[in-house]
CSV table of C-alpha atoms in Angstrom, one decimal:
chain,number,residue,atom,x,y,z
A,1,UNK,CA,-28.0,-6.9,45.8
A,2,UNK,CA,-26.5,-5.1,42.8
A,3,UNK,CA,-23.3,-3.3,42.6
A,4,UNK,CA,-23.2,0.4,41.0
A,5,UNK,CA,-20.2,1.5,39.3
A,6,UNK,CA,-19.2,4.8,37.9
A,7,UNK,CA,-18.0,5.0,34.4
A,8,UNK,CA,-15.8,8.1,35.1
A,9,UNK,CA,-14.0,9.4,38.1
A,10,UNK,CA,-14.1,13.1,37.8
A,11,UNK,CA,-16.4,14.8,40.5
A,12,UNK,CA,-17.7,16.9,37.8
A,13,UNK,CA,-19.6,14.0,36.3
A,14,UNK,CA,-21.8,13.8,39.4
A,15,UNK,CA,-25.2,15.6,39.7
A,16,UNK,CA,-23.7,18.1,42.3
A,17,UNK,CA,-24.3,21.9,42.6
A,18,UNK,CA,-21.7,24.1,41.1
A,19,UNK,CA,-20.8,25.6,44.3
A,20,UNK,CA,-20.3,22.2,45.8
A,21,UNK,CA,-18.0,21.2,42.9
A,22,UNK,CA,-16.2,24.4,43.2
A,23,UNK,CA,-15.3,23.7,46.8
A,24,UNK,CA,-14.3,20.2,46.1
A,25,UNK,CA,-11.9,21.3,43.5
A,26,UNK,CA,-10.4,23.8,45.8
A,27,UNK,CA,-10.1,21.1,48.4
A,28,UNK,CA,-8.2,19.2,45.9
A,29,UNK,CA,-11.0,16.7,45.2
A,30,UNK,CA,-11.0,16.1,41.4
A,31,UNK,CA,-10.8,12.4,40.7
A,32,UNK,CA,-12.7,9.9,42.9
A,33,UNK,CA,-11.1,7.3,45.0
A,34,UNK,CA,-12.5,3.8,44.1
A,35,UNK,CA,-14.9,3.9,46.9
A,36,UNK,CA,-16.3,7.2,46.1
A,37,UNK,CA,-16.7,6.4,42.4
A,38,UNK,CA,-18.6,3.2,43.1
A,39,UNK,CA,-20.8,4.4,46.2
A,40,UNK,CA,-21.5,8.0,45.2
A,41,UNK,CA,-23.9,7.4,42.3
A,42,UNK,CA,-25.8,5.1,44.5
A,43,UNK,CA,-25.6,7.3,47.6
A,44,UNK,CA,-27.0,10.4,45.4
A,45,UNK,CA,-29.8,8.2,44.1
A,46,UNK,CA,-30.8,8.0,47.9
A,47,UNK,CA,-30.3,4.3,48.0
A,48,UNK,CA,-29.1,2.4,51.3
A,49,UNK,CA,-25.5,1.1,50.8
A,50,UNK,CA,-23.2,-1.2,52.5
A,51,UNK,CA,-19.7,-0.4,51.5
A,52,UNK,CA,-16.5,-2.1,52.5
A,53,UNK,CA,-13.3,0.1,52.3
A,54,UNK,CA,-10.1,0.4,54.3
A,55,UNK,CA,-9.4,3.5,56.5
A,56,UNK,CA,-7.9,6.3,54.2
A,57,UNK,CA,-9.9,5.3,51.2
A,58,UNK,CA,-12.0,8.5,51.0
A,59,UNK,CA,-15.1,7.1,52.5
A,60,UNK,CA,-15.8,10.3,54.8
A,61,UNK,CA,-16.2,12.4,51.7
A,62,UNK,CA,-18.3,9.9,50.0
A,63,UNK,CA,-21.0,9.9,52.8
A,64,UNK,CA,-20.2,13.5,53.6
A,65,UNK,CA,-21.0,14.5,49.8
A,66,UNK,CA,-24.4,12.4,50.2
A,67,UNK,CA,-25.6,14.2,53.4
A,68,UNK,CA,-24.8,17.5,52.1
A,69,UNK,CA,-26.1,17.0,48.7
A,70,UNK,CA,-29.7,16.9,49.9
A,71,UNK,CA,-29.3,19.1,53.1
A,72,UNK,CA,-31.4,22.0,53.3
A,73,UNK,CA,-29.5,24.9,55.3
A,74,UNK,CA,-32.7,26.9,55.9
A,75,UNK,CA,-34.2,24.1,57.7
A,76,UNK,CA,-32.6,24.1,61.3
A,77,UNK,CA,-33.1,20.4,62.1
A,78,UNK,CA,-31.0,17.4,62.4
A,79,UNK,CA,-30.8,16.1,59.0
A,80,UNK,CA,-27.7,13.7,59.1
A,81,UNK,CA,-26.4,11.6,61.8
A,82,UNK,CA,-23.0,9.8,61.7
A,83,UNK,CA,-22.2,7.2,64.4
A,84,UNK,CA,-18.5,6.5,65.0
A,85,UNK,CA,-16.7,4.0,67.2
A,86,UNK,CA,-14.4,6.5,68.9
A,87,UNK,CA,-14.1,10.1,70.0
A,88,UNK,CA,-11.2,10.4,67.8
A,89,UNK,CA,-12.7,9.2,64.7
A,90,UNK,CA,-15.8,11.5,65.4
A,91,UNK,CA,-13.7,14.5,65.7
A,92,UNK,CA,-11.9,13.6,62.5
A,93,UNK,CA,-15.1,12.9,60.6
A,94,UNK,CA,-16.6,16.3,61.9
A,95,UNK,CA,-13.8,18.3,60.8
A,96,UNK,CA,-13.7,16.9,57.3
A,97,UNK,CA,-17.6,17.5,56.9
A,98,UNK,CA,-16.9,21.0,58.0
A,99,UNK,CA,-14.3,21.3,55.0
A,100,UNK,CA,-16.9,19.8,52.5
A,101,UNK,CA,-19.8,22.3,53.9
A,102,UNK,CA,-17.7,25.3,53.1
A,103,UNK,CA,-19.7,25.8,49.8
A,104,UNK,CA,-22.7,27.2,51.6
A,105,UNK,CA,-23.0,29.3,54.8
A,106,UNK,CA,-24.6,28.3,58.2
A,107,UNK,CA,-24.2,24.7,58.1
A,108,UNK,CA,-23.8,23.7,61.7
A,109,UNK,CA,-22.0,20.5,62.5
A,110,UNK,CA,-21.9,19.2,66.2
A,111,UNK,CA,-19.9,16.5,67.7
A,112,UNK,CA,-21.3,14.6,70.5
A,113,UNK,CA,-19.0,12.0,72.2
A,114,UNK,CA,-18.1,10.6,75.7
A,115,UNK,CA,-15.5,12.0,77.8
A,116,UNK,CA,-16.8,15.6,77.4
A,117,UNK,CA,-19.3,17.3,79.8
A,118,UNK,CA,-22.9,16.8,79.0
A,119,UNK,CA,-23.9,20.4,79.9
A,120,UNK,CA,-22.3,22.2,77.0
A,121,UNK,CA,-23.4,19.5,74.6
A,122,UNK,CA,-27.0,20.0,75.8
A,123,UNK,CA,-26.9,23.8,75.4
A,124,UNK,CA,-25.3,23.4,71.9
A,125,UNK,CA,-28.4,21.0,70.9
A,126,UNK,CA,-30.8,23.7,72.3
A,127,UNK,CA,-29.3,26.0,69.6
A,128,UNK,CA,-29.9,23.4,66.8
A,129,UNK,CA,-27.6,21.6,64.4
A,130,UNK,CA,-27.9,20.4,60.8
A,131,UNK,CA,-25.6,17.3,61.3
A,132,UNK,CA,-24.5,15.4,64.2
A,133,UNK,CA,-21.4,13.2,64.5
A,134,UNK,CA,-21.1,11.2,67.6
A,135,UNK,CA,-20.4,8.0,69.5
A,136,UNK,CA,-23.3,5.6,70.2
A,137,UNK,CA,-23.2,5.6,74.0
A,138,UNK,CA,-23.2,9.3,74.1
A,139,UNK,CA,-26.0,9.8,71.4
A,140,UNK,CA,-27.9,7.2,73.2
A,141,UNK,CA,-27.5,9.3,76.5
A,142,UNK,CA,-28.9,12.2,74.8
A,143,UNK,CA,-32.0,10.2,73.7
A,144,UNK,CA,-32.5,9.1,77.2
A,145,UNK,CA,-32.4,12.6,78.5
A,146,UNK,CA,-34.6,13.9,75.7
A,147,UNK,CA,-32.0,16.5,74.7
A,148,UNK,CA,-31.8,15.2,71.2
A,149,UNK,CA,-34.6,14.5,68.5
A,150,UNK,CA,-33.8,12.4,65.6
A,151,UNK,CA,-37.2,12.6,63.9
A,152,UNK,CA,-35.9,14.8,61.2
A,153,UNK,CA,-32.8,12.6,60.3
A,154,UNK,CA,-32.7,11.7,56.5
A,155,UNK,CA,-29.3,10.3,56.4
A,156,UNK,CA,-28.0,7.8,59.0
A,157,UNK,CA,-24.5,6.6,58.6
A,158,UNK,CA,-22.7,3.9,60.4
A,159,UNK,CA,-19.1,4.4,60.1
A,160,UNK,CA,-16.4,1.7,60.9
A,161,UNK,CA,-19.5,-0.7,61.7
A,162,UNK,CA,-17.3,-3.6,62.3
A,163,UNK,CA,-15.4,-1.8,65.2
A,164,UNK,CA,-18.7,-0.6,66.7
A,165,UNK,CA,-19.6,-4.2,66.7
A,166,UNK,CA,-16.6,-5.4,68.1
A,167,UNK,CA,-16.8,-2.8,70.8
A,168,UNK,CA,-20.3,-4.0,72.0
A,169,UNK,CA,-22.3,-1.4,70.5
A,170,UNK,CA,-25.1,-3.5,68.7
A,171,UNK,CA,-27.7,-2.6,71.2
A,172,UNK,CA,-26.9,1.2,71.0
A,173,UNK,CA,-27.0,1.2,67.2
A,174,UNK,CA,-30.4,-0.5,67.1
A,175,UNK,CA,-31.8,1.9,69.5
A,176,UNK,CA,-30.5,4.9,67.7
A,177,UNK,CA,-31.8,3.4,64.2
A,178,UNK,CA,-35.2,3.1,65.8
A,179,UNK,CA,-35.2,6.7,67.2
A,180,UNK,CA,-34.7,7.8,63.4
A,181,UNK,CA,-37.5,8.0,60.9
A,182,UNK,CA,-38.2,4.7,59.0
A,183,UNK,CA,-38.1,6.5,55.6
A,184,UNK,CA,-34.5,7.4,55.9
A,185,UNK,CA,-31.2,6.5,53.9
A,186,UNK,CA,-28.8,4.4,55.8
A,187,UNK,CA,-25.2,4.2,54.9
A,188,UNK,CA,-23.1,1.5,56.5
A,189,UNK,CA,-19.2,1.7,56.1
A,190,UNK,CA,-16.9,-1.2,57.3
A,191,UNK,CA,-13.2,-2.1,56.7
A,192,UNK,CA,-14.0,-5.7,57.2
A,193,UNK,CA,-17.2,-7.6,56.4
A,194,UNK,CA,-17.8,-10.4,58.8
A,195,UNK,CA,-21.3,-12.2,59.3
A,196,UNK,CA,-22.3,-10.1,62.3
A,197,UNK,CA,-22.1,-6.8,59.9
A,198,UNK,CA,-24.5,-8.6,57.5
A,199,UNK,CA,-26.8,-9.0,60.3
A,200,UNK,CA,-26.6,-5.5,61.4
A,201,UNK,CA,-27.0,-4.6,57.8
A,202,UNK,CA,-30.2,-6.6,57.3
A,203,UNK,CA,-31.6,-5.1,60.5
A,204,UNK,CA,-31.0,-1.4,59.6
A,205,UNK,CA,-31.0,-1.2,55.7
A,206,UNK,CA,-33.7,-1.5,53.0
A,207,UNK,CA,-32.6,-3.4,49.7
A,208,UNK,CA,-29.1,-2.0,50.2
A,209,UNK,CA,-26.6,-1.8,47.2
A,210,UNK,CA,-23.6,-3.6,48.2
A,211,UNK,CA,-20.1,-2.3,47.4
A,212,UNK,CA,-16.7,-4.1,48.2
A,213,UNK,CA,-13.5,-2.1,47.3
A,214,UNK,CA,-10.7,-4.7,47.1
A,215,UNK,CA,-8.6,-4.2,50.3
A,216,UNK,CA,-5.4,-5.0,48.6
A,217,UNK,CA,-2.6,-2.5,48.9
A,218,UNK,CA,0.0,-1.4,46.2
A,219,UNK,CA,2.9,-3.7,46.8
A,220,UNK,CA,5.1,-1.2,45.3
A,221,UNK,CA,4.0,1.6,47.9
A,222,UNK,CA,4.0,-1.0,51.1
A,223,UNK,CA,6.9,-3.2,51.4
A,224,UNK,CA,5.9,-6.2,53.6
A,225,UNK,CA,8.7,-8.2,55.4
A,226,UNK,CA,8.1,-11.6,57.4
A,227,UNK,CA,10.4,-12.6,60.1
A,228,UNK,CA,10.1,-16.0,61.9
A,229,UNK,CA,10.5,-16.0,65.5
A,230,UNK,CA,10.2,-18.4,68.6
A,231,UNK,CA,7.2,-17.1,70.9
A,232,UNK,CA,9.6,-16.1,73.8
A,233,UNK,CA,11.7,-14.0,71.3
A,234,UNK,CA,9.0,-11.8,70.2
A,235,UNK,CA,9.3,-8.6,72.2
A,236,UNK,CA,13.2,-8.7,72.0
A,237,UNK,CA,12.7,-8.9,68.1
A,238,UNK,CA,10.5,-5.9,68.0
A,239,UNK,CA,13.4,-3.9,69.6
A,240,UNK,CA,15.9,-5.2,67.0
A,241,UNK,CA,13.6,-4.3,64.3
A,242,UNK,CA,13.2,-0.7,65.7
A,243,UNK,CA,17.0,-0.4,66.0
A,244,UNK,CA,17.5,-1.6,62.7
A,245,UNK,CA,15.0,0.3,60.7
A,246,UNK,CA,15.0,3.4,63.1
A,247,UNK,CA,11.4,4.7,62.0
A,248,UNK,CA,10.4,8.1,63.3
A,249,UNK,CA,7.2,6.6,64.4
A,250,UNK,CA,5.9,3.1,64.5
A,251,UNK,CA,2.6,1.5,65.3
A,252,UNK,CA,3.0,-2.1,66.9
A,253,UNK,CA,0.0,-4.4,66.9
A,254,UNK,CA,-0.6,-7.0,69.6
A,255,UNK,CA,-3.6,-9.0,69.7
A,256,UNK,CA,-4.3,-8.6,73.6
A,257,UNK,CA,-4.1,-5.8,76.1
A,258,UNK,CA,-1.6,-7.6,78.3
A,259,UNK,CA,0.6,-8.2,75.5
A,260,UNK,CA,0.4,-4.3,74.8
A,261,UNK,CA,1.3,-3.3,78.2
A,262,UNK,CA,4.2,-5.9,78.5
A,263,UNK,CA,5.7,-4.9,75.3
A,264,UNK,CA,5.6,-1.2,75.9
A,265,UNK,CA,7.1,-1.6,79.3
A,266,UNK,CA,10.1,-4.0,78.0
A,267,UNK,CA,10.7,-1.3,75.1
A,268,UNK,CA,10.8,1.7,77.5
A,269,UNK,CA,13.1,-0.3,79.9
A,270,UNK,CA,15.6,-0.5,76.7
A,271,UNK,CA,15.3,3.2,76.2
A,272,UNK,CA,12.5,3.7,73.7
A,273,UNK,CA,9.9,6.2,73.9
A,274,UNK,CA,7.0,3.7,73.8
A,275,UNK,CA,3.4,3.9,75.1
A,276,UNK,CA,0.4,1.3,75.1
A,277,UNK,CA,-3.1,1.9,73.8
A,278,UNK,CA,-5.8,-0.5,74.6
A,279,UNK,CA,-9.4,-0.9,75.7
A,280,UNK,CA,-10.5,0.3,79.3
A,281,UNK,CA,-8.2,3.3,79.4
A,282,UNK,CA,-10.0,6.5,80.7
A,283,UNK,CA,-10.6,9.0,78.0
A,284,UNK,CA,-8.2,11.6,79.2
A,285,UNK,CA,-5.5,8.9,79.3
A,286,UNK,CA,-6.3,7.7,75.7
A,287,UNK,CA,-6.4,11.4,74.5
A,288,UNK,CA,-3.0,12.2,76.0
A,289,UNK,CA,-1.5,9.0,74.5
A,290,UNK,CA,-2.8,9.8,71.1
A,291,UNK,CA,-1.6,13.5,71.3
A,292,UNK,CA,2.1,12.3,72.4
A,293,UNK,CA,2.1,10.0,69.5
A,294,UNK,CA,0.8,12.4,66.7
A,295,UNK,CA,3.0,15.1,68.0
A,296,UNK,CA,6.2,13.0,68.1
A,297,UNK,CA,6.5,12.7,71.6
A,298,UNK,CA,6.3,9.1,71.6
A,299,UNK,CA,8.0,7.1,68.9
A,300,UNK,CA,6.3,3.5,69.3
A,301,UNK,CA,2.7,3.1,70.1
A,302,UNK,CA,1.7,-0.4,71.0
A,303,UNK,CA,-1.9,-1.0,70.4
A,304,UNK,CA,-4.7,-3.5,69.9
A,305,UNK,CA,-6.9,-3.2,66.9
A,306,UNK,CA,-10.0,-1.9,68.6
A,307,UNK,CA,-8.0,0.8,70.4
A,308,UNK,CA,-6.1,1.8,67.3
A,309,UNK,CA,-9.3,2.3,65.2
A,310,UNK,CA,-10.0,5.9,64.0
A,311,UNK,CA,-6.2,6.8,64.4
A,312,UNK,CA,-5.5,9.0,61.4
A,313,UNK,CA,-1.8,9.3,61.3
A,314,UNK,CA,-0.5,10.8,58.1
A,315,UNK,CA,3.3,10.2,58.5
A,316,UNK,CA,3.4,6.8,59.9
A,317,UNK,CA,6.6,5.2,58.4
A,318,UNK,CA,6.3,1.8,59.8
A,319,UNK,CA,3.5,-0.9,61.2
A,320,UNK,CA,4.8,-3.8,63.2
A,321,UNK,CA,2.6,-6.9,63.5
A,322,UNK,CA,3.8,-8.3,66.6
A,323,UNK,CA,1.2,-11.0,66.5
A,324,UNK,CA,-0.2,-12.2,63.1
A,325,UNK,CA,-3.9,-11.5,62.9
A,326,UNK,CA,-6.2,-14.5,62.5
A,327,UNK,CA,-8.4,-12.2,60.3
A,328,UNK,CA,-6.8,-11.5,56.9
A,329,UNK,CA,-8.8,-8.3,56.3
A,330,UNK,CA,-7.7,-6.9,59.7
A,331,UNK,CA,-4.1,-7.7,58.6
A,332,UNK,CA,-4.7,-5.7,55.5
A,333,UNK,CA,-6.2,-2.9,57.4
A,334,UNK,CA,-3.4,-2.7,59.8
A,335,UNK,CA,-0.7,-2.5,57.2
A,336,UNK,CA,-2.8,0.2,55.2
A,337,UNK,CA,-2.1,2.7,58.1
A,338,UNK,CA,1.4,3.0,56.5
A,339,UNK,CA,2.1,4.2,53.0
A,340,UNK,CA,-0.7,6.9,53.0
A,341,UNK,CA,-1.1,8.9,49.9
A,342,UNK,CA,2.0,8.8,47.6
A,343,UNK,CA,4.2,8.1,50.8
A,344,UNK,CA,6.1,4.7,50.8
A,345,UNK,CA,5.5,2.4,53.8
A,346,UNK,CA,6.8,-0.5,55.6
A,347,UNK,CA,5.2,-3.2,57.3
A,348,UNK,CA,7.2,-5.8,59.3
A,349,UNK,CA,5.4,-8.9,60.6
A,350,UNK,CA,6.8,-11.4,63.2
A,351,UNK,CA,5.6,-14.9,63.0
A,352,UNK,CA,5.9,-17.9,65.4
A,353,UNK,CA,5.6,-21.5,64.2
A,354,UNK,CA,2.0,-21.6,65.3
A,355,UNK,CA,1.0,-18.6,63.2
A,356,UNK,CA,2.2,-19.9,60.0
A,357,UNK,CA,-1.2,-21.1,59.2
A,358,UNK,CA,-2.6,-17.4,59.3
A,359,UNK,CA,0.4,-16.2,57.1
A,360,UNK,CA,-0.8,-18.9,54.3
A,361,UNK,CA,-4.4,-17.3,54.5
A,362,UNK,CA,-2.6,-13.9,53.9
A,363,UNK,CA,-0.8,-15.4,50.8
A,364,UNK,CA,-4.0,-16.7,49.4
A,365,UNK,CA,-5.8,-13.4,50.1
A,366,UNK,CA,-3.2,-11.4,48.2
A,367,UNK,CA,-2.6,-14.2,45.4
A,368,UNK,CA,1.2,-14.5,46.0
A,369,UNK,CA,3.7,-15.5,48.5
A,370,UNK,CA,5.0,-13.4,51.4
A,371,UNK,CA,8.6,-12.3,51.4
A,372,UNK,CA,10.6,-13.9,54.6
A,373,UNK,CA,13.7,-12.5,56.0
A,374,UNK,CA,16.2,-13.5,58.6
A,375,UNK,CA,16.3,-11.5,61.9
A,376,UNK,CA,19.8,-12.4,62.4
A,377,UNK,CA,20.7,-10.7,59.2
A,378,UNK,CA,19.8,-7.3,60.8
A,379,UNK,CA,22.4,-4.9,62.1
A,380,UNK,CA,22.9,-5.6,65.8
A,381,UNK,CA,23.7,-2.5,67.9
A,382,UNK,CA,27.4,-2.5,69.0
A,383,UNK,CA,28.3,-2.8,72.6
A,384,UNK,CA,28.6,0.9,73.1
A,385,UNK,CA,25.4,1.6,71.5
A,386,UNK,CA,23.6,-0.9,73.7
A,387,UNK,CA,25.1,0.3,76.8
A,388,UNK,CA,24.3,3.9,76.3
A,389,UNK,CA,20.8,3.3,74.7
A,390,UNK,CA,21.8,5.4,71.6
A,391,UNK,CA,20.3,2.8,69.4
A,392,UNK,CA,17.0,3.3,70.8
A,393,UNK,CA,14.1,5.5,69.8
A,394,UNK,CA,13.9,8.5,71.8
A,395,UNK,CA,11.2,10.7,70.7
A,396,UNK,CA,12.3,14.0,69.4
A,397,UNK,CA,9.7,16.0,71.3
A,398,UNK,CA,8.1,15.9,74.7
A,399,UNK,CA,4.5,17.4,75.5
A,400,UNK,CA,3.8,20.1,78.1
A,401,UNK,CA,0.5,20.2,79.3
A,402,UNK,CA,-0.9,23.8,80.2
A,403,UNK,CA,-3.9,24.0,82.6
A,404,UNK,CA,-6.0,26.4,80.4
A,405,UNK,CA,-7.8,26.1,77.1
A,406,UNK,CA,-10.6,27.4,75.0
A,407,UNK,CA,-12.5,28.3,78.3
A,408,UNK,CA,-9.7,30.7,79.0
A,409,UNK,CA,-9.8,32.1,75.5
A,410,UNK,CA,-6.3,30.5,74.7
A,411,UNK,CA,-5.3,29.9,71.0
A,412,UNK,CA,-2.4,28.3,69.4
A,413,UNK,CA,-1.0,31.6,68.5
A,414,UNK,CA,-1.0,32.8,72.1
A,415,UNK,CA,1.2,29.9,73.0
A,416,UNK,CA,3.4,30.2,70.1
A,417,UNK,CA,3.7,33.9,70.7
A,418,UNK,CA,4.7,33.3,74.3
A,419,UNK,CA,7.2,30.5,73.6
A,420,UNK,CA,8.9,32.8,71.0
A,421,UNK,CA,8.7,36.2,72.2
A,422,UNK,CA,9.0,35.6,76.1
A,423,UNK,CA,10.8,32.4,76.2
A,424,UNK,CA,13.2,32.9,73.2
A,425,UNK,CA,12.5,29.7,71.4
A,426,UNK,CA,12.7,29.4,67.6
A,427,UNK,CA,9.4,28.4,66.0
A,428,UNK,CA,11.0,25.1,64.7
A,429,UNK,CA,11.6,24.2,68.3
A,430,UNK,CA,7.7,24.1,68.9
A,431,UNK,CA,5.8,21.2,67.5
A,432,UNK,CA,1.9,20.7,67.4
A,433,UNK,CA,-0.2,23.0,69.8
A,434,UNK,CA,-3.6,21.2,70.7
A,435,UNK,CA,-6.0,23.5,72.4
A,436,UNK,CA,-9.1,21.6,74.1
A,437,UNK,CA,-11.8,23.2,76.5
A,438,UNK,CA,-9.7,23.2,79.6
A,439,UNK,CA,-6.2,22.2,78.6
A,440,UNK,CA,-3.6,22.8,76.2
A,441,UNK,CA,-0.9,20.4,74.9
A,442,UNK,CA,2.3,21.8,73.5
A,443,UNK,CA,5.2,19.6,71.9
A,444,UNK,CA,8.6,21.1,72.6
A,445,UNK,CA,12.0,19.8,71.4
A,446,UNK,CA,13.3,17.4,73.9
A,447,UNK,CA,16.7,18.9,74.7
A,448,UNK,CA,15.3,22.5,75.5
A,449,UNK,CA,11.9,21.4,76.9
A,450,UNK,CA,12.5,21.6,80.7
A,451,UNK,CA,14.2,25.0,80.4
A,452,UNK,CA,11.4,26.5,78.4
A,453,UNK,CA,8.8,25.1,80.6
A,454,UNK,CA,10.6,26.9,83.7
A,455,UNK,CA,10.8,30.1,81.7
A,456,UNK,CA,7.2,29.9,80.7
A,457,UNK,CA,5.8,29.2,84.1
A,458,UNK,CA,7.3,32.3,85.2
A,459,UNK,CA,5.7,34.4,82.6
A,460,UNK,CA,2.1,35.2,81.7
A,461,UNK,CA,0.4,34.0,78.7
A,462,UNK,CA,-2.4,36.6,77.7
A,463,UNK,CA,-1.9,38.2,81.2
A,464,UNK,CA,-2.6,35.1,83.0
A,465,UNK,CA,-0.4,32.6,84.9
A,466,UNK,CA,-1.4,28.9,84.2
A,467,UNK,CA,-0.1,25.6,86.1
A,468,UNK,CA,1.5,23.2,84.0
A,469,UNK,CA,3.2,19.8,83.8
A,470,UNK,CA,4.9,17.4,81.4
A,471,UNK,CA,3.0,14.3,80.3
A,472,UNK,CA,4.6,11.3,81.6
A,473,UNK,CA,6.2,9.0,79.1
A,474,UNK,CA,5.1,5.7,80.8
A,475,UNK,CA,1.7,4.3,81.3
């Protein structure tokens, strides 16, 4: 395999249509990221590609531009198929593809994921689509029902293929690839590159160009601090770090589901707004946990690596590695969730004596020693603070769930209007509003939320009365 590199990083150097270049410029895409600069020339030549790049590196635009460059809007058939490990990532990818597709009219992009009713998806497929973004299980369901035909697919994308493999989707990926034409372009993107991904690549790709963008982070942008702890001190050390650094939002990684649950429960007992995210949660529970974290109704999200995959949180101030990962690239991927764009990030790492060997691997990978700090040097809360819980991280918002959504013709503006005009709130007291098919989630400032919900329940929204409840702050 050979690598392909671009000599210049301006998108205008690529053989793209003037309308696509104008749209990219309008979206702020002027210079390519490293993964875009190295993969797009091969993608536009219709070569198969295996690309290793971390989340936030611009890979969605790389394969999105590749799909759209050769797509024929007048041919109403599925020409691009993107497989993602989670519903959240599929939604994000579809949203970005829609932005990239603005340069031309009538490109239909459809999202097919689990946790949503099959009926409306089948109806949408009957009306046709140009690009489908979905999770392997749901796409395979549609293939089995005969509701989707993939014989026209020109580009198959396996996004975050390492996590799809981790989640046990190898057979589903193989079956979906077989349902696509043999003469297609296949693009495989992965944050890590273990042996099983090489096997997957060998099965699905033809003479691929292999591209690896170094997974290092700018040390000037993400500060890493390591703290030595005894195993039994680990959870208490997390609380101490949170009290000292006081991040607005923190993502804490544990290696197991059991540890996630234990740590989140212990943090809540100490007054923190904390929730646990792990495998085996029902889709509704997972959605509601993520909504609370993104809209600042939860300050600490304790998660496993698989569960956290696909999260796209732009303002994440701190990552805490409660357990050191045995896989160095997973460690790099974890800390890369903070310090996005030009923002500064902080990665706090707890290490027991038995994990020192994994830290040595991190030092080898980053070609330099890690920085060690003393937990005892951190500010400890005074007695009054500890007694009242003032040193804890209470999230600034809480989430109100309204039992009405798109099916009821509700829009974010309707909710904001009702809360400001009828309830009397200021716009700043209302946070993110997420409207789904059947329910709507509204973030409200914590200290006014109960009173606002009571007034809202006694009024009408678009002439209707809706049931509502607050999302619980425990799992």
